[in-house]
Coordinates of C-alpha atoms in Angstrom, one line a residue:
M1 CA 37.1 212.2 58.7
N2 CA 33.1 211.4 59.7
T3 CA 33.3 209.4 57.2
L4 CA 35.3 207.0 58.1
I5 CA 34.5 207.6 61.4
R6 CA 31.2 206.1 60.5
I7 CA 32.5 203.1 58.5
I8 CA 34.2 201.7 61.2
N9 CA 32.0 202.6 64.3
G10 CA 29.6 200.2 61.6
N11 CA 32.4 197.6 61.4
S12 CA 32.7 197.5 65.5
E13 CA 29.1 196.9 65.5
V14 CA 29.8 194.1 63.4
L15 CA 32.9 192.8 65.7
N16 CA 30.2 192.5 68.7
S17 CA 27.9 190.1 66.9
R18 CA 27.9 186.8 67.7
I19 CA 31.0 186.2 64.9
H20 CA 33.1 187.8 67.2
A21 CA 32.0 186.6 70.2
A22 CA 32.2 182.9 68.7
R23 CA 36.0 183.6 67.5
V24 CA 37.0 185.1 70.7
A25 CA 35.7 181.8 72.5
Y26 CA 37.5 179.4 70.3
E27 CA 40.7 181.4 70.4
Q28 CA 39.9 180.6 74.7
R29 CA 38.6 177.4 73.6
D30 CA 35.8 178.2 75.8
I31 CA 32.9 175.6 75.2
E32 CA 29.5 176.9 77.2
S33 CA 31.2 181.0 75.6
S34 CA 31.1 179.0 72.4
R35 CA 27.5 177.6 72.6
M36 CA 26.3 181.0 73.8
A37 CA 27.5 182.8 70.7
H38 CA 25.5 180.5 68.9
I39 CA 22.1 181.7 70.2
G40 CA 21.5 185.4 68.2
D41 CA 19.8 186.8 65.8
L42 CA 21.2 185.8 62.2
H43 CA 20.6 188.9 60.1
Q44 CA 23.4 190.8 61.2
E45 CA 26.0 187.7 59.8
N46 CA 24.3 188.3 56.7
H47 CA 25.8 191.7 56.1
I48 CA 29.6 190.6 57.6
H49 CA 31.0 189.8 54.2
S50 CA 29.8 193.6 52.5
H51 CA 31.2 195.2 56.3
S52 CA 34.5 193.3 55.4
E53 CA 34.8 194.0 52.0
L54 CA 34.6 197.8 53.0
L55 CA 36.9 197.7 55.5
K56 CA 39.4 196.2 53.6
I57 CA 38.6 198.8 51.0
V58 CA 39.7 201.5 53.7
V59 CA 42.4 199.8 55.2
F60 CA 44.1 199.5 52.0
G61 CA 43.0 202.1 50.3
G62 CA 44.4 204.3 53.4
L63 CA 47.6 202.6 52.7
D64 CA 48.0 203.4 49.4
G65 CA 47.0 207.0 49.8
I66 CA 49.0 207.7 52.7
V67 CA 52.4 205.6 51.3
T68 CA 52.3 207.4 48.0
I69 CA 52.3 210.7 49.3
F70 CA 54.5 210.2 52.0
A71 CA 57.1 209.0 49.7
L72 CA 56.1 211.8 46.9
V73 CA 56.7 214.0 49.8
S74 CA 59.8 212.4 50.8
G75 CA 61.2 212.9 46.7
C76 CA 60.0 216.6 47.0
V77 CA 61.9 217.3 49.9
A78 CA 65.1 215.3 49.0
V79 CA 65.6 218.0 45.9
H80 CA 65.1 221.3 48.3
F81 CA 61.2 222.2 46.2
K82 CA 59.5 224.8 48.0
L83 CA 56.1 224.7 49.9
K84 CA 54.2 225.7 46.7
Q85 CA 55.4 223.3 44.5
I86 CA 55.1 220.8 47.0
F87 CA 51.5 221.7 47.6
T88 CA 51.1 222.4 44.2
I89 CA 52.7 218.6 43.0
C90 CA 51.1 216.6 45.5
M91 CA 47.7 217.6 45.9
G92 CA 47.5 217.0 41.8
S93 CA 48.5 213.8 42.8
L94 CA 46.4 212.6 45.8
L95 CA 43.5 213.9 43.8
A96 CA 44.5 211.7 40.3
D97 CA 45.5 208.5 42.1
A98 CA 42.1 208.8 44.4
F99 CA 40.2 208.7 41.4
A100 CA 41.9 206.5 39.5
M101 CA 42.1 204.0 42.4
S102 CA 38.4 204.5 43.0
M103 CA 37.7 203.6 39.3
G104 CA 39.7 200.5 39.3
E105 CA 37.7 199.6 42.3
Y106 CA 34.4 200.4 40.2
V107 CA 35.4 198.4 37.4
S108 CA 36.8 195.7 38.7
S109 CA 33.5 195.1 41.6
S110 CA 31.2 195.8 38.5
A111 CA 32.7 192.9 36.5
E112 CA 32.7 190.6 39.2
H113 CA 29.3 190.9 39.8
E114 CA 28.4 191.0 36.1
F115 CA 30.0 188.1 36.1
I116 CA 28.4 186.2 39.0
N117 CA 24.7 187.6 37.7
A118 CA 25.8 185.9 34.6
E119 CA 26.7 182.8 36.0
K120 CA 23.3 183.0 38.3
Q121 CA 21.0 183.3 35.6
R122 CA 22.7 180.6 33.4
E123 CA 22.4 178.5 36.4
E124 CA 18.5 179.7 36.4
W125 CA 18.4 178.7 33.1
E126 CA 19.7 175.1 33.4
I127 CA 17.7 174.8 36.6
E128 CA 14.2 175.6 34.9
H129 CA 14.8 173.3 30.9
C130 CA 17.4 170.8 32.7
P131 CA 16.5 170.1 36.1
E132 CA 17.3 166.1 36.6
E133 CA 20.7 166.9 34.7
E134 CA 21.3 170.2 38.0
I135 CA 20.5 167.5 40.7
S136 CA 22.7 164.8 39.3
E137 CA 25.8 167.2 39.3
M138 CA 25.0 167.7 42.7
V139 CA 25.4 164.4 43.6
E140 CA 28.3 163.9 42.2
I141 CA 29.8 167.2 43.5
Y142 CA 28.6 165.8 47.3
R143 CA 30.1 162.3 46.2
N144 CA 33.3 163.3 44.9
K145 CA 33.9 166.7 46.7
H146 CA 32.6 165.7 50.2
G147 CA 32.6 161.8 50.2
F148 CA 28.5 161.4 50.4
S149 CA 26.9 158.1 50.2
L150 CA 24.8 157.8 46.9
Q151 CA 21.7 158.1 48.7
D152 CA 22.7 160.7 51.1
A153 CA 23.8 162.9 48.2
N154 CA 20.9 162.1 46.3
D155 CA 18.2 163.1 49.4
M156 CA 20.3 166.1 50.0
A157 CA 19.9 167.3 46.8
R158 CA 16.6 166.5 45.8
L159 CA 15.8 168.1 49.6
A160 CA 17.9 171.4 48.3
F161 CA 16.5 171.4 45.0
K162 CA 12.9 172.3 46.7
Y163 CA 14.2 175.9 47.4
K164 CA 15.6 177.4 44.1
D165 CA 17.5 180.6 45.5
F166 CA 19.0 178.3 48.0
F167 CA 20.1 175.3 45.3
I168 CA 21.5 178.1 43.1
S169 CA 23.6 179.9 45.6
H170 CA 24.7 176.7 47.1
M171 CA 25.3 175.4 43.3
M172 CA 27.0 178.6 42.5
V173 CA 29.9 177.8 45.5
E174 CA 30.0 174.2 45.0
E175 CA 30.4 174.0 41.0
L176 CA 32.0 177.7 40.0
G177 CA 33.5 178.4 43.7
L178 CA 31.2 182.1 43.5
L179 CA 29.5 183.4 46.5
Y180 CA 26.2 185.2 45.4
E181 CA 24.6 187.3 48.3
V182 CA 20.9 187.3 47.2
D183 CA 20.5 190.6 49.7
E184 CA 23.2 192.5 47.6
S185 CA 22.8 195.4 45.1
P186 CA 24.7 194.6 42.3
R187 CA 24.7 198.4 40.9
L188 CA 25.1 199.6 44.9
Q189 CA 27.8 197.9 45.9
P190 CA 30.4 199.3 43.1
I191 CA 29.5 202.4 43.5
K192 CA 29.4 202.2 47.7
G193 CA 33.3 200.4 47.1
A194 CA 34.9 203.3 44.9
L195 CA 33.2 205.9 47.1
T196 CA 35.0 204.2 49.6
M197 CA 38.1 204.2 47.9
F198 CA 38.0 207.6 47.3
L199 CA 37.3 209.1 50.3
S200 CA 40.1 206.2 52.3
F201 CA 42.6 207.5 49.7
S202 CA 42.1 211.0 49.9
L203 CA 41.6 211.1 53.4
F204 CA 44.4 209.2 54.6
G205 CA 47.2 210.6 51.3
S206 CA 45.8 214.3 53.1
I207 CA 47.8 213.4 56.2
P208 CA 51.8 213.7 55.6
L209 CA 50.7 216.9 53.2
L210 CA 49.0 218.6 55.1
S211 CA 50.7 218.1 58.3
F212 CA 53.8 219.6 55.9
V213 CA 51.9 222.6 55.2
F214 CA 50.6 223.1 58.4
F215 CA 54.6 223.0 60.0
E216 CA 55.7 225.2 57.3
L217 CA 53.3 227.6 57.9
F218 CA 52.6 227.8 61.3
C219 CA 55.8 226.4 63.3
D220 CA 59.2 228.1 63.2
C221 CA 62.4 225.7 63.5
Y222 CA 64.4 227.2 61.3
S223 CA 67.4 227.0 63.5
L224 CA 66.9 223.3 63.6
Y225 CA 67.2 222.7 59.8
E226 CA 70.2 224.6 60.3
L227 CA 71.5 222.4 62.9
Y228 CA 70.6 219.3 61.4
S229 CA 70.4 220.0 57.3
I230 CA 67.1 218.2 57.8
K231 CA 63.5 219.9 57.5
P232 CA 61.5 220.1 61.1
S233 CA 58.9 219.8 59.1
Y234 CA 59.6 217.1 57.2
I235 CA 60.3 215.4 60.4
F236 CA 57.2 215.9 61.8
V237 CA 55.6 214.4 58.2
C238 CA 57.5 211.1 59.4
L239 CA 56.0 210.8 62.7
C240 CA 52.4 211.9 61.5
C241 CA 52.9 208.9 58.7
V242 CA 54.0 206.6 61.2
A243 CA 51.3 206.8 64.1
T244 CA 48.4 206.5 61.2
L245 CA 50.3 203.7 60.1
S246 CA 50.0 202.1 63.1
I247 CA 46.3 203.0 63.6
L248 CA 45.5 201.6 60.2
G249 CA 47.8 198.4 60.7
M250 CA 45.6 197.7 64.5
I251 CA 42.7 198.2 62.7
K252 CA 43.5 195.8 60.0
G253 CA 45.3 193.1 62.4
K254 CA 42.3 193.5 64.4
F255 CA 39.4 192.3 61.9
C256 CA 42.2 189.9 60.7
S257 CA 42.7 187.9 63.6
I258 CA 46.4 188.6 63.2
P259 CA 48.5 190.5 66.1
P260 CA 47.6 194.2 66.3
Y261 CA 51.1 195.3 66.7
K262 CA 52.6 192.7 64.0
A263 CA 50.4 194.5 61.7
A264 CA 51.0 197.7 62.9
F265 CA 54.5 197.0 62.3
T266 CA 54.1 195.4 59.2
M267 CA 52.8 198.9 58.0
V268 CA 55.1 201.2 59.2
L269 CA 57.6 199.2 58.0
S270 CA 56.5 199.8 54.5
G271 CA 55.7 203.3 54.8
L272 CA 59.2 204.1 56.1
I273 CA 61.0 201.9 53.2
S274 CA 59.1 203.6 50.2
A275 CA 59.6 206.8 51.7
S276 CA 63.0 205.9 52.2
M277 CA 63.8 204.8 48.5
S278 CA 61.9 208.1 47.3
Y279 CA 64.4 210.3 49.1
F280 CA 67.3 208.6 48.3
V281 CA 66.3 208.4 44.7
A282 CA 65.5 211.8 44.4
S283 CA 68.6 212.7 46.4
F284 CA 70.7 211.0 44.2
I285 CA 69.3 211.8 40.8
S286 CA 69.3 215.7 42.6
Y287 CA 73.7 215.1 42.9
I288 CA 74.2 213.9 39.6
S289 CA 71.8 216.4 37.6
E290 CA 73.9 219.0 39.4
S291 CA 76.9 217.3 38.8
I292 CA 76.6 217.3 34.8

């Protein structure tokens, strides 16, 4: 939990940067605030991309975790598994899925970074051995893609070429559509992403399981079970998951510039649909198997 809070707080600090102020000014069409937002420290902007990537992993890892285990608990409840069986099945699935998701994040992120670094090395070699050809490429890109005149395109390309690191990263974006971050560690970033995915999936995925176990162990509401034919602990799980999915949705909406309540509703709806499908499919299969 502390890890998640630190991640969210780190991203909240990014929201307080001039980028957030500029976005608010644009939404309000406030010219003076927009001008003030462009006066500030540029250092924090360099890290916004990495912060947003980690936030995306937290949100989507958390969504996958809570929906997966919520659906699994729903299926187990539907076929009347005992508490020990539910805990064993769901805990094993939680850790296995969290590890699989983190490995998938590590492999995909590593492959992306390796590809970008390979292209960067190729561009560096071409700039060293074929500088005029590389400048000519940028001139053509400026003219064909951005509508520069020949003179302006040539001046722009030769000016940028004086600053090799900038020229390489700029050319990779314009020619290849690849974003290379000079300050980013190619080895550390995939590890951070994988660890964030594992923690997020495990943390949020444990909510439906632990809430069910807690209610079963410490709350005596079997009279309600006899009355409504549904476990009160499962109702408690549903309420906990709805609350958590709402929070995740609002965080996602806040950082993605979409209405928070709309994002929260979308996440809650997706979670409830997944859990409902698991519950009713498990109930149907259990009914069919008992009838045979």
